[in-house]
mmCIF file of C-alpha atoms and ligand atoms in Angstrom:
data_model
loop_
_atom_site.group_PDB
_atom_site.id
_atom_site.type_symbol
_atom_site.label_atom_id
_atom_site.label_comp_id
_atom_site.label_asym_id
_atom_site.label_seq_id
_atom_site.Cartn_x
_atom_site.Cartn_y
_atom_site.Cartn_z
ATOM 1 C CA MET A 13 90.031 66.077 120.202
ATOM 2 C CA SER A 14 91.092 69.571 121.754
ATOM 3 C CA TYR A 15 94.704 71.007 121.641
ATOM 4 C CA ASP A 16 96.496 72.930 124.072
ATOM 5 C CA ASP A 17 96.347 76.244 121.331
ATOM 6 C CA GLY A 18 92.798 75.927 121.994
ATOM 7 C CA SER A 19 91.626 74.172 118.498
ATOM 8 C CA TYR A 20 89.610 71.044 117.914
ATOM 9 C CA GLU A 21 89.635 68.394 115.511
ATOM 10 C CA ALA A 22 85.839 66.464 115.295
ATOM 11 C CA VAL A 23 85.997 62.893 115.380
ATOM 12 C CA PRO A 24 82.398 61.635 115.790
ATOM 13 C CA GLY A 25 81.442 60.338 119.247
ATOM 14 C CA GLU A 26 84.540 61.598 120.890
ATOM 15 C CA ARG A 27 82.917 65.576 121.337
ATOM 16 C CA LEU A 28 81.283 64.799 124.547
ATOM 17 C CA LEU A 29 77.902 66.136 123.020
ATOM 18 C CA ASP A 30 78.163 64.936 119.664
ATOM 19 C CA PRO A 31 74.711 62.843 118.812
ATOM 20 C CA GLU A 32 77.204 59.929 116.288
ATOM 21 C CA ALA A 33 77.848 57.365 118.262
ATOM 22 C CA GLY A 34 81.938 56.761 118.616
ATOM 23 C CA SER A 35 83.850 53.429 117.428
ATOM 24 C CA GLU A 36 83.927 51.984 120.675
ATOM 25 C CA GLU A 37 80.185 53.189 122.001
ATOM 26 C CA ALA A 38 78.628 50.767 119.897
ATOM 27 C CA ALA A 39 78.733 48.047 122.734
ATOM 28 C CA LEU A 40 78.731 50.382 125.360
ATOM 29 C CA GLU A 41 74.949 50.959 123.694
ATOM 30 C CA SER A 42 73.419 48.163 122.942
ATOM 31 C CA ALA A 43 72.995 47.460 126.442
ATOM 32 C CA LEU A 44 70.821 50.036 127.080
ATOM 33 C CA ARG A 45 68.501 49.484 123.693
ATOM 34 C CA PRO A 46 64.940 49.402 124.719
ATOM 35 C CA ARG A 47 63.634 45.757 122.961
ATOM 36 C CA THR A 48 60.041 46.065 122.666
ATOM 37 C CA LEU A 49 57.663 48.891 121.512
ATOM 38 C CA ASP A 50 56.139 49.332 124.987
ATOM 39 C CA SER A 51 59.668 49.941 126.759
ATOM 40 C CA PHE A 52 60.687 52.571 123.785
ATOM 41 C CA ILE A 53 60.126 56.008 125.728
ATOM 42 C CA GLY A 54 58.622 59.008 123.701
ATOM 43 C CA GLN A 55 58.222 59.620 120.425
ATOM 44 C CA GLN A 56 54.211 57.971 120.767
ATOM 45 C CA ARG A 57 52.840 59.112 117.850
ATOM 46 C CA VAL A 58 55.760 57.145 116.088
ATOM 47 C CA LYS A 59 55.117 54.339 118.598
ATOM 48 C CA ASP A 60 51.690 54.198 118.457
ATOM 49 C CA GLN A 61 51.622 54.355 114.108
ATOM 50 C CA LEU A 62 54.266 52.108 113.905
ATOM 51 C CA GLY A 63 52.396 49.287 116.284
ATOM 52 C CA LEU A 64 49.617 49.076 114.070
ATOM 53 C CA VAL A 65 51.529 48.309 110.949
ATOM 54 C CA LEU A 66 53.227 45.835 112.926
ATOM 55 C CA GLU A 67 50.269 44.532 114.233
ATOM 56 C CA ALA A 68 48.356 44.235 110.918
ATOM 57 C CA ALA A 69 51.402 42.907 109.552
ATOM 58 C CA VAL A 70 51.750 39.808 111.685
ATOM 59 C CA ALA A 71 47.364 39.758 111.881
ATOM 60 C CA ARG A 72 47.786 39.098 108.357
ATOM 61 C CA GLY A 73 50.931 36.523 108.460
ATOM 62 C CA ARG A 74 52.595 38.838 105.865
ATOM 63 C CA ALA A 75 56.120 40.530 105.505
ATOM 64 C CA ALA A 76 55.254 44.482 106.972
ATOM 65 C CA ASP A 77 55.632 47.381 104.710
ATOM 66 C CA HIS A 78 58.412 48.936 104.447
ATOM 67 C CA VAL A 79 59.397 51.373 107.075
ATOM 68 C CA LEU A 80 61.627 54.890 106.467
ATOM 69 C CA LEU A 81 62.472 56.317 109.840
ATOM 70 C CA ALA A 82 63.938 59.733 109.026
ATOM 71 C CA GLY A 83 65.067 62.083 112.216
ATOM 72 C CA PRO A 84 69.012 63.326 113.232
ATOM 73 C CA PRO A 85 71.545 60.803 114.768
ATOM 74 C CA GLY A 86 71.024 59.339 118.014
ATOM 75 C CA LEU A 87 67.196 59.555 118.358
ATOM 76 C CA GLY A 88 66.554 55.479 118.239
ATOM 77 C CA LYS A 89 66.302 54.483 114.411
ATOM 78 C CA THR A 90 68.663 51.954 114.876
ATOM 79 C CA THR A 91 67.154 50.937 118.064
ATOM 80 C CA LEU A 92 63.656 51.107 116.529
ATOM 81 C CA SER A 93 64.644 48.991 113.943
ATOM 82 C CA MET A 94 65.591 45.843 115.984
ATOM 83 C CA ILE A 95 62.496 46.700 117.976
ATOM 84 C CA ILE A 96 60.267 46.024 114.400
ATOM 85 C CA ALA A 97 62.249 43.029 113.584
ATOM 86 C CA ALA A 98 61.577 41.307 117.230
ATOM 87 C CA GLU A 99 58.333 42.845 117.070
ATOM 88 C CA LEU A 100 57.234 40.625 113.582
ATOM 89 C CA GLY A 101 59.772 37.794 115.533
ATOM 90 C CA VAL A 102 61.873 37.871 112.575
ATOM 91 C CA PRO A 103 65.889 37.925 111.983
ATOM 92 C CA LEU A 104 67.296 41.221 111.540
ATOM 93 C CA ARG A 105 70.031 41.791 108.532
ATOM 94 C CA VAL A 106 71.858 45.235 108.877
ATOM 95 C CA THR A 107 73.716 47.137 106.504
ATOM 96 C CA SER A 108 74.339 50.591 105.448
ATOM 97 C CA GLY A 109 74.077 53.193 101.976
ATOM 98 C CA PRO A 110 77.867 53.680 101.984
ATOM 99 C CA ALA A 111 78.545 49.749 102.256
ATOM 100 C CA LEU A 112 76.565 49.554 99.313
ATOM 101 C CA GLN A 113 77.991 51.259 96.307
ATOM 102 C CA HIS A 114 77.241 48.949 93.593
ATOM 103 C CA ALA A 115 74.419 47.311 92.557
ATOM 104 C CA GLY A 116 75.888 44.042 92.748
ATOM 105 C CA ASP A 117 76.579 44.606 96.651
ATOM 106 C CA LEU A 118 72.839 44.884 97.126
ATOM 107 C CA ALA A 119 71.818 42.511 94.950
ATOM 108 C CA ALA A 120 73.892 39.728 97.255
ATOM 109 C CA VAL A 121 72.445 40.948 100.339
ATOM 110 C CA LEU A 122 68.942 40.724 98.644
ATOM 111 C CA SER A 123 69.303 37.366 97.460
ATOM 112 C CA SER A 124 70.588 36.497 101.114
ATOM 113 C CA LEU A 125 67.543 36.934 103.057
ATOM 114 C CA VAL A 126 65.273 34.460 104.441
ATOM 115 C CA PRO A 127 60.999 35.091 104.031
ATOM 116 C CA GLY A 128 60.021 38.099 106.033
ATOM 117 C CA GLU A 129 63.465 38.793 107.463
ATOM 118 C CA VAL A 130 64.106 42.749 108.518
ATOM 119 C CA LEU A 131 66.669 44.312 105.946
ATOM 120 C CA PHE A 132 68.226 47.105 107.945
ATOM 121 C CA LEU A 133 69.431 50.058 105.779
ATOM 122 C CA ASP A 134 71.012 52.707 107.324
ATOM 123 C CA GLU A 135 71.952 56.017 105.740
ATOM 124 C CA ILE A 136 70.161 55.334 102.965
ATOM 125 C CA HIS A 137 70.711 58.467 101.592
ATOM 126 C CA ARG A 138 74.300 57.688 100.922
ATOM 127 C CA MET A 139 73.361 54.604 98.531
ATOM 128 C CA SER A 140 75.207 54.690 95.143
ATOM 129 C CA ARG A 141 72.750 55.508 92.441
ATOM 130 C CA ALA A 142 73.032 51.798 90.671
ATOM 131 C CA ALA A 143 72.123 50.638 93.977
ATOM 132 C CA GLU A 144 69.393 52.844 94.167
ATOM 133 C CA GLU A 145 67.583 51.352 91.296
ATOM 134 C CA MET A 146 67.537 47.905 92.376
ATOM 135 C CA LEU A 147 66.422 48.792 94.834
ATOM 136 C CA TYR A 148 62.864 50.334 93.356
ATOM 137 C CA LEU A 149 62.255 47.335 92.062
ATOM 138 C CA ALA A 150 63.319 45.019 95.127
ATOM 139 C CA MET A 151 60.667 47.040 96.802
ATOM 140 C CA GLU A 152 57.912 46.831 94.785
ATOM 141 C CA ASP A 153 57.987 43.399 93.413
ATOM 142 C CA PHE A 154 60.392 41.389 95.200
ATOM 143 C CA ARG A 155 62.247 41.013 92.003
ATOM 144 C CA VAL A 156 65.725 42.145 90.695
ATOM 145 C CA ASP A 157 67.311 42.326 87.369
ATOM 146 C CA VAL A 158 70.814 41.168 87.216
ATOM 147 C CA ILE A 159 73.120 42.201 84.439
ATOM 148 C CA VAL A 160 75.578 39.683 83.556
ATOM 149 C CA GLY A 161 78.204 40.832 80.840
ATOM 150 C CA LYS A 162 78.679 43.598 79.951
ATOM 151 C CA GLY A 163 78.096 45.829 76.512
ATOM 152 C CA PRO A 164 75.276 44.834 73.870
ATOM 153 C CA GLY A 165 76.125 41.215 75.146
ATOM 154 C CA ALA A 166 75.154 42.010 78.840
ATOM 155 C CA THR A 167 71.951 40.447 79.563
ATOM 156 C CA ALA A 168 69.241 40.309 82.544
ATOM 157 C CA ILE A 169 69.038 38.035 84.788
ATOM 158 C CA PRO A 170 65.550 38.307 86.671
ATOM 159 C CA LEU A 171 65.623 36.715 89.735
ATOM 160 C CA GLU A 172 62.752 36.068 92.891
ATOM 161 C CA LEU A 173 63.257 37.663 96.620
ATOM 162 C CA PRO A 174 61.969 36.747 99.370
ATOM 163 C CA PRO A 175 59.006 38.796 100.365
ATOM 164 C CA PHE A 176 61.292 41.361 103.409
ATOM 165 C CA THR A 177 60.229 44.510 104.774
ATOM 166 C CA LEU A 178 62.967 47.157 104.184
ATOM 167 C CA VAL A 179 63.535 49.372 107.064
ATOM 168 C CA GLY A 180 65.712 52.769 105.965
ATOM 169 C CA ALA A 181 67.129 55.278 108.379
ATOM 170 C CA THR A 182 68.332 58.473 107.361
ATOM 171 C CA THR A 183 68.981 61.943 108.618
ATOM 172 C CA ARG A 184 68.403 63.916 105.275
ATOM 173 C CA ALA A 185 65.300 62.728 103.930
ATOM 174 C CA GLY A 186 65.070 65.367 101.798
ATOM 175 C CA LEU A 187 68.121 64.094 100.039
ATOM 176 C CA LEU A 188 65.838 60.890 99.588
ATOM 177 C CA PRO A 189 64.407 60.888 95.517
ATOM 178 C CA GLY A 190 60.976 60.788 95.191
ATOM 179 C CA PRO A 191 60.850 57.680 93.883
ATOM 180 C CA LEU A 192 62.232 55.788 96.707
ATOM 181 C CA ARG A 193 60.289 57.800 99.450
ATOM 182 C CA ASP A 194 57.505 56.771 97.775
ATOM 183 C CA ARG A 195 58.089 53.272 98.083
ATOM 184 C CA PHE A 196 57.798 53.212 101.905
ATOM 185 C CA GLY A 197 54.187 52.584 103.195
ATOM 186 C CA PHE A 198 54.923 54.221 106.813
ATOM 187 C CA THR A 199 57.892 57.216 107.367
ATOM 188 C CA ALA A 200 57.986 57.915 110.731
ATOM 189 C CA HIS A 201 59.308 61.596 111.870
ATOM 190 C CA MET A 202 61.479 61.318 114.628
ATOM 191 C CA ASP A 203 61.649 64.679 117.305
ATOM 192 C CA PHE A 204 64.116 65.668 119.624
ATOM 193 C CA TYR A 205 62.844 64.221 122.702
ATOM 194 C CA ASP A 206 61.228 66.531 125.984
ATOM 195 C CA ALA A 207 62.988 66.601 129.433
ATOM 196 C CA ALA A 208 60.447 64.588 130.859
ATOM 197 C CA ASP A 209 60.931 61.596 128.439
ATOM 198 C CA LEU A 210 64.829 62.090 128.742
ATOM 199 C CA GLU A 211 64.456 61.478 132.532
ATOM 200 C CA ARG A 212 62.644 58.848 132.120
ATOM 201 C CA ILE A 213 65.283 57.285 129.752
ATOM 202 C CA LEU A 214 67.808 58.403 131.981
ATOM 203 C CA ALA A 215 66.028 56.835 135.151
ATOM 204 C CA ARG A 216 66.157 53.825 133.161
ATOM 205 C CA SER A 217 69.712 53.450 131.892
ATOM 206 C CA ALA A 218 70.704 53.584 135.164
ATOM 207 C CA SER A 219 68.653 51.189 136.435
ATOM 208 C CA LEU A 220 70.516 49.124 133.589
ATOM 209 C CA LEU A 221 73.882 49.959 134.625
ATOM 210 C CA ASP A 222 73.081 49.535 138.355
ATOM 211 C CA VAL A 223 73.744 53.416 139.259
ATOM 212 C CA PRO A 224 71.728 55.193 141.710
ATOM 213 C CA LEU A 225 70.773 58.032 140.429
ATOM 214 C CA ALA A 226 68.708 60.835 142.037
ATOM 215 C CA ALA A 227 65.619 61.652 140.187
ATOM 216 C CA GLU A 228 67.028 65.742 140.315
ATOM 217 C CA ALA A 229 70.536 64.791 139.444
ATOM 218 C CA GLY A 230 68.284 63.042 136.265
ATOM 219 C CA ALA A 231 66.558 65.955 135.409
ATOM 220 C CA GLU A 232 69.719 68.196 135.133
ATOM 221 C CA ILE A 233 71.449 65.809 133.017
ATOM 222 C CA ALA A 234 68.518 65.691 131.065
ATOM 223 C CA GLY A 235 68.272 69.086 130.372
ATOM 224 C CA ARG A 236 71.739 69.165 129.331
ATOM 225 C CA SER A 237 71.347 66.375 126.943
ATOM 226 C CA ARG A 238 70.122 68.367 123.494
ATOM 227 C CA GLY A 239 67.309 66.572 123.035
ATOM 228 C CA THR A 240 68.745 63.230 122.487
ATOM 229 C CA PRO A 241 69.328 59.658 124.206
ATOM 230 C CA ARG A 242 72.255 59.008 122.877
ATOM 231 C CA VAL A 243 73.656 62.132 124.623
ATOM 232 C CA ALA A 244 71.830 61.165 127.590
ATOM 233 C CA ASN A 245 73.146 57.818 128.229
ATOM 234 C CA ARG A 246 76.698 59.614 127.872
ATOM 235 C CA LEU A 247 76.541 61.862 129.990
ATOM 236 C CA LEU A 248 75.119 59.461 132.265
ATOM 237 C CA ARG A 249 78.383 57.321 131.984
ATOM 238 C CA ARG A 250 80.364 60.264 132.422
ATOM 239 C CA VAL A 251 78.572 61.576 135.629
ATOM 240 C CA ARG A 252 78.882 57.458 136.889
ATOM 241 C CA ASP A 253 82.649 57.925 136.807
ATOM 242 C CA PHE A 254 82.754 61.010 138.782
ATOM 243 C CA ALA A 255 80.500 59.266 140.868
ATOM 244 C CA GLN A 256 82.245 56.245 141.290
ATOM 245 C CA VAL A 257 85.777 57.869 141.285
ATOM 246 C CA ARG A 258 85.282 61.104 143.624
ATOM 247 C CA GLY A 259 82.196 59.617 145.813
ATOM 248 C CA ASP A 260 80.290 56.426 146.701
ATOM 249 C CA GLY A 261 78.756 55.940 143.610
ATOM 250 C CA THR A 262 75.795 57.994 143.838
ATOM 251 C CA VAL A 263 74.641 60.260 141.268
ATOM 252 C CA ASP A 264 73.182 63.239 143.415
ATOM 253 C CA LEU A 265 72.945 66.720 142.036
ATOM 254 C CA GLY A 266 75.814 67.885 143.718
ATOM 255 C CA VAL A 267 77.649 64.915 141.455
ATOM 256 C CA ALA A 268 75.646 65.601 138.409
ATOM 257 C CA HIS A 269 76.821 69.756 138.793
ATOM 258 C CA ALA A 270 80.424 68.979 139.411
ATOM 259 C CA ALA A 271 80.984 66.434 137.149
ATOM 260 C CA LEU A 272 78.838 68.069 134.280
ATOM 261 C CA ASP A 273 81.077 71.321 135.045
ATOM 262 C CA LEU A 274 84.126 69.379 135.034
ATOM 263 C CA TYR A 275 83.306 68.141 131.539
ATOM 264 C CA GLU A 276 82.369 71.701 130.627
ATOM 265 C CA VAL A 277 78.810 70.892 130.088
ATOM 266 C CA ASP A 278 76.660 74.070 130.605
ATOM 267 C CA ALA A 279 73.086 74.439 131.519
ATOM 268 C CA ILE A 280 71.479 74.076 128.293
ATOM 269 C CA GLY A 281 73.878 71.539 127.162
ATOM 270 C CA LEU A 282 76.199 73.816 124.800
ATOM 271 C CA ASP A 283 80.207 72.574 124.918
ATOM 272 C CA ARG A 284 83.574 74.579 124.782
ATOM 273 C CA LEU A 285 83.201 74.887 121.146
ATOM 274 C CA ASP A 286 79.707 76.013 121.010
ATOM 275 C CA ARG A 287 80.484 78.563 123.512
ATOM 276 C CA ALA A 288 83.575 79.730 121.643
ATOM 277 C CA VAL A 289 81.601 80.139 119.087
ATOM 278 C CA LEU A 290 78.970 82.238 120.029
ATOM 279 C CA ASP A 291 81.686 84.250 122.157
ATOM 280 C CA ALA A 292 83.601 85.154 118.915
ATOM 281 C CA LEU A 293 80.320 85.648 117.169
ATOM 282 C CA LEU A 294 79.119 88.063 120.256
ATOM 283 C CA ARG A 295 82.497 89.638 121.246
ATOM 284 C CA ARG A 296 84.421 90.102 117.827
ATOM 285 C CA PHE A 297 81.522 90.541 115.617
ATOM 286 C CA GLY A 298 79.219 92.670 118.044
ATOM 287 C CA GLY A 299 76.829 89.659 117.092
ATOM 288 C CA GLY A 300 77.008 89.959 113.445
ATOM 289 C CA PRO A 301 76.218 89.255 110.658
ATOM 290 C CA VAL A 302 79.359 87.109 109.842
ATOM 291 C CA GLY A 303 80.553 84.449 107.327
ATOM 292 C CA LEU A 304 80.825 81.360 108.784
ATOM 293 C CA SER A 305 84.638 81.031 107.552
ATOM 294 C CA THR A 306 85.290 84.135 109.257
ATOM 295 C CA LEU A 307 83.748 82.845 112.478
ATOM 296 C CA ALA A 308 85.561 79.278 111.893
ATOM 297 C CA VAL A 309 88.848 81.060 111.508
ATOM 298 C CA ALA A 310 88.291 83.163 114.926
ATOM 299 C CA VAL A 311 87.670 79.849 116.591
ATOM 300 C CA GLY A 312 90.432 77.830 115.066
ATOM 301 C CA GLU A 313 88.468 75.368 113.355
ATOM 302 C CA GLU A 314 87.259 74.724 109.969
ATOM 303 C CA SER A 315 84.526 75.749 108.499
ATOM 304 C CA GLU A 316 82.466 72.376 108.538
ATOM 305 C CA THR A 317 83.059 71.299 111.654
ATOM 306 C CA VAL A 318 81.069 74.649 113.384
ATOM 307 C CA GLU A 319 78.870 74.526 110.322
ATOM 308 C CA THR A 320 78.189 70.777 110.759
ATOM 309 C CA VAL A 321 78.951 70.455 114.758
ATOM 310 C CA CYS A 322 78.240 73.298 116.439
ATOM 311 C CA GLU A 323 75.502 74.958 114.280
ATOM 312 C CA PRO A 324 72.782 72.569 114.440
ATOM 313 C CA PHE A 325 72.511 72.740 118.398
ATOM 314 C CA LEU A 326 72.884 76.963 118.102
ATOM 315 C CA VAL A 327 70.203 77.327 115.786
ATOM 316 C CA ARG A 328 67.706 74.749 117.563
ATOM 317 C CA ALA A 329 68.260 76.321 120.733
ATOM 318 C CA GLY A 330 67.485 79.742 119.491
ATOM 319 C CA LEU A 331 71.091 81.282 120.568
ATOM 320 C CA LEU A 332 72.162 81.430 116.690
ATOM 321 C CA ALA A 333 70.340 82.069 113.197
ATOM 322 C CA ARG A 334 71.351 81.458 109.735
ATOM 323 C CA THR A 335 70.538 84.518 107.038
ATOM 324 C CA PRO A 336 71.669 85.391 103.430
ATOM 325 C CA ARG A 337 73.942 87.868 105.112
ATOM 326 C CA GLY A 338 75.597 85.410 107.278
ATOM 327 C CA ARG A 339 75.398 84.385 110.875
ATOM 328 C CA ILE A 340 73.748 86.505 113.390
ATOM 329 C CA ALA A 341 72.977 85.966 117.156
ATOM 330 C CA THR A 342 69.767 86.567 118.823
ATOM 331 C CA PRO A 343 69.178 88.184 122.009
ATOM 332 C CA ALA A 344 69.131 84.745 123.545
ATOM 333 C CA ALA A 345 72.452 84.401 122.708
ATOM 334 C CA TRP A 346 73.723 87.604 124.778
ATOM 335 C CA SER A 347 72.330 86.906 127.872
ATOM 336 C CA HIS A 348 73.285 83.238 127.666
ATOM 337 C CA LEU A 349 76.706 84.286 127.673
ATOM 338 C CA GLY A 350 76.596 86.714 130.546
ATOM 339 C CA LEU A 351 76.281 89.760 128.506
ATOM 340 C CA ALA A 352 73.906 92.651 127.821
ATOM 341 C CA VAL A 353 72.439 93.034 124.230
ATOM 342 C CA PRO A 354 73.837 96.056 122.627
ATOM 343 C CA PRO A 355 71.245 98.420 121.850
ATOM 344 C CA ALA A 356 72.738 98.873 118.145
ATOM 345 C CA THR A 357 72.549 95.192 117.300
ATOM 346 C CA GLY A 358 69.958 95.691 114.072
ATOM 347 C CA ALA A 359 69.122 92.377 112.984
ATOM 348 C CA ALA A 360 71.291 90.897 115.464
ATOM 349 C CA GLY A 361 68.953 91.918 118.065
ATOM 350 C CA THR A 362 65.747 90.636 116.550
ATOM 351 C CA ALA A 363 63.963 86.940 117.830
ATOM 352 C CA PRO A 364 65.225 83.717 116.108
ATOM 353 C CA LEU A 365 64.241 83.570 112.627
ATOM 354 C CA PRO A 366 61.579 80.852 111.730
ATOM 355 C CA PHE A 367 62.673 80.375 108.246
ATOM 356 C CA GLU A 368 66.317 79.650 109.772
ATOM 357 C CA THR A 369 65.259 77.317 113.071
ATOM 358 C CA SER A 370 65.438 74.109 110.972
ATOM 359 C CA VAL A 371 68.071 71.950 111.822
ATOM 360 C CA GLY A 372 70.220 69.974 109.505
ATOM 361 C CA GLU A 373 69.053 71.861 106.552
ATOM 362 C CA GLU A 374 71.454 73.484 104.140
ATOM 363 C CA PRO A 375 73.056 76.931 105.115
ATOM 364 C CA SER A 376 71.661 79.584 103.321
ATOM 365 C CA GLU A 377 75.396 80.903 103.239
ATOM 366 C CA SER A 378 79.102 79.425 103.181
ATOM 367 C CA GLY A 379 81.733 81.998 103.916
HETATM 368 P P1 ADP B 20 70.030 56.148 115.905
HETATM 369 O O1 ADP B 20 70.018 55.192 115.174
HETATM 370 O O2 ADP B 20 69.117 57.444 115.487
HETATM 371 O O3 ADP B 20 71.713 57.183 116.017
HETATM 372 P P2 ADP B 20 70.341 54.624 118.285
HETATM 373 O O4 ADP B 20 68.753 53.252 117.595
HETATM 374 O O5 ADP B 20 71.203 53.641 118.044
HETATM 375 O O6 ADP B 20 70.120 55.754 117.819
HETATM 376 O O7 ADP B 20 69.911 55.126 119.566
HETATM 377 C C1 ADP B 20 70.995 55.886 120.308
HETATM 378 C C2 ADP B 20 70.979 55.168 121.954
HETATM 379 O O8 ADP B 20 69.867 55.492 122.607
HETATM 380 C C3 ADP B 20 71.067 53.936 122.019
HETATM 381 O O9 ADP B 20 72.227 53.089 123.464
HETATM 382 C C4 ADP B 20 69.566 53.795 122.708
HETATM 383 O O10 ADP B 20 69.807 52.936 123.288
HETATM 384 C C5 ADP B 20 69.178 55.035 123.213
HETATM 385 N N1 ADP B 20 67.665 55.302 123.153
HETATM 386 C C6 ADP B 20 67.025 55.641 121.673
HETATM 387 N N2 ADP B 20 66.303 56.111 121.800
HETATM 388 C C7 ADP B 20 65.971 55.463 122.777
HETATM 389 C C8 ADP B 20 64.621 55.292 123.678
HETATM 390 N N3 ADP B 20 63.351 56.021 123.048
HETATM 391 N N4 ADP B 20 64.156 54.939 124.987
HETATM 392 C C9 ADP B 20 65.619 54.445 125.211
HETATM 393 N N5 ADP B 20 66.712 54.603 125.117
HETATM 394 C C10 ADP B 20 66.588 55.050 123.841
#
């Protein structure tokens, strides 16, 4: 949400380029989800490995190994969990880490599973410690100990569970305790999609939505989608609106350009806030180094928003680097905003630092 004074408030999914889903987006998304492993586009390595795990389970007639899906939001983790259940021909139960604050919450879910069922546990890194400990035993022995009573009189009653397959999803695999990670038979690390895969995803979505989409327009939208199918599909919906209101419904290159310009999504997928951050870093602070909080004040935004909403993509795009001394701009940032790289920018004039280019890691400084 942006205000007249140019400041922003981050609401998940409300920002056009937010990789998280908005509250009303789920229904729109479900129509576009691929239902089989074959129709899931890209992530070939993950698909090959997962396909093998599932086929082996079907051949053995047993519940499949537990699967951990790790990667940034919007890359298809929920979709894959649905595909896993469908390919195994078993029902799917969906819950999430934040919903399991007490061990009892988890016990209730586990004890009501049917044999072979897939349990999708989103944001598994946000589960409570008590639920996590119960989950260890459940994953390994298909059993939980339900504690009845309190204090010295408390007793543990063992409860047998039907065999099930846990599919855990996390955007922060590094936050998972080792013992939990070790209990997954297979971990899929999902990567951002390349332009060619995003074009295929867009072509598929356009045909499901009955939108005539020219190939060059698909390529243009793909290039601005930050490697994320959720963002690609969202941009497609906005461009479709534009085409229907201002044109005859066909999305050609001209329509895609005009619509994306109207929504202020630039050629590499930066929006107004991203560009404001870069602009402040370059023009006000000479390319840095500058502390996060100073940078945030300069754009009238909370530090957390700048850090979690803008920076991951700016870092990944090689425009900004986080260093122990503060944020610095790379030469690519200057040229992206059409500015000449000043000769005396020192550290700011060096190439992106390899140790700073990962996404989703903790920042090396916070103020
Ligand atoms: P996550 O759970 O990782 O946040 P989702 O599974 O909810 O992501 O996917 C977000 C959207 O992107 C869904 O609408 C889904 O249809 C689409 N999507 C994700 N991955 C793919 C893919 N490989 N092929 C086609 N569509 C995809």
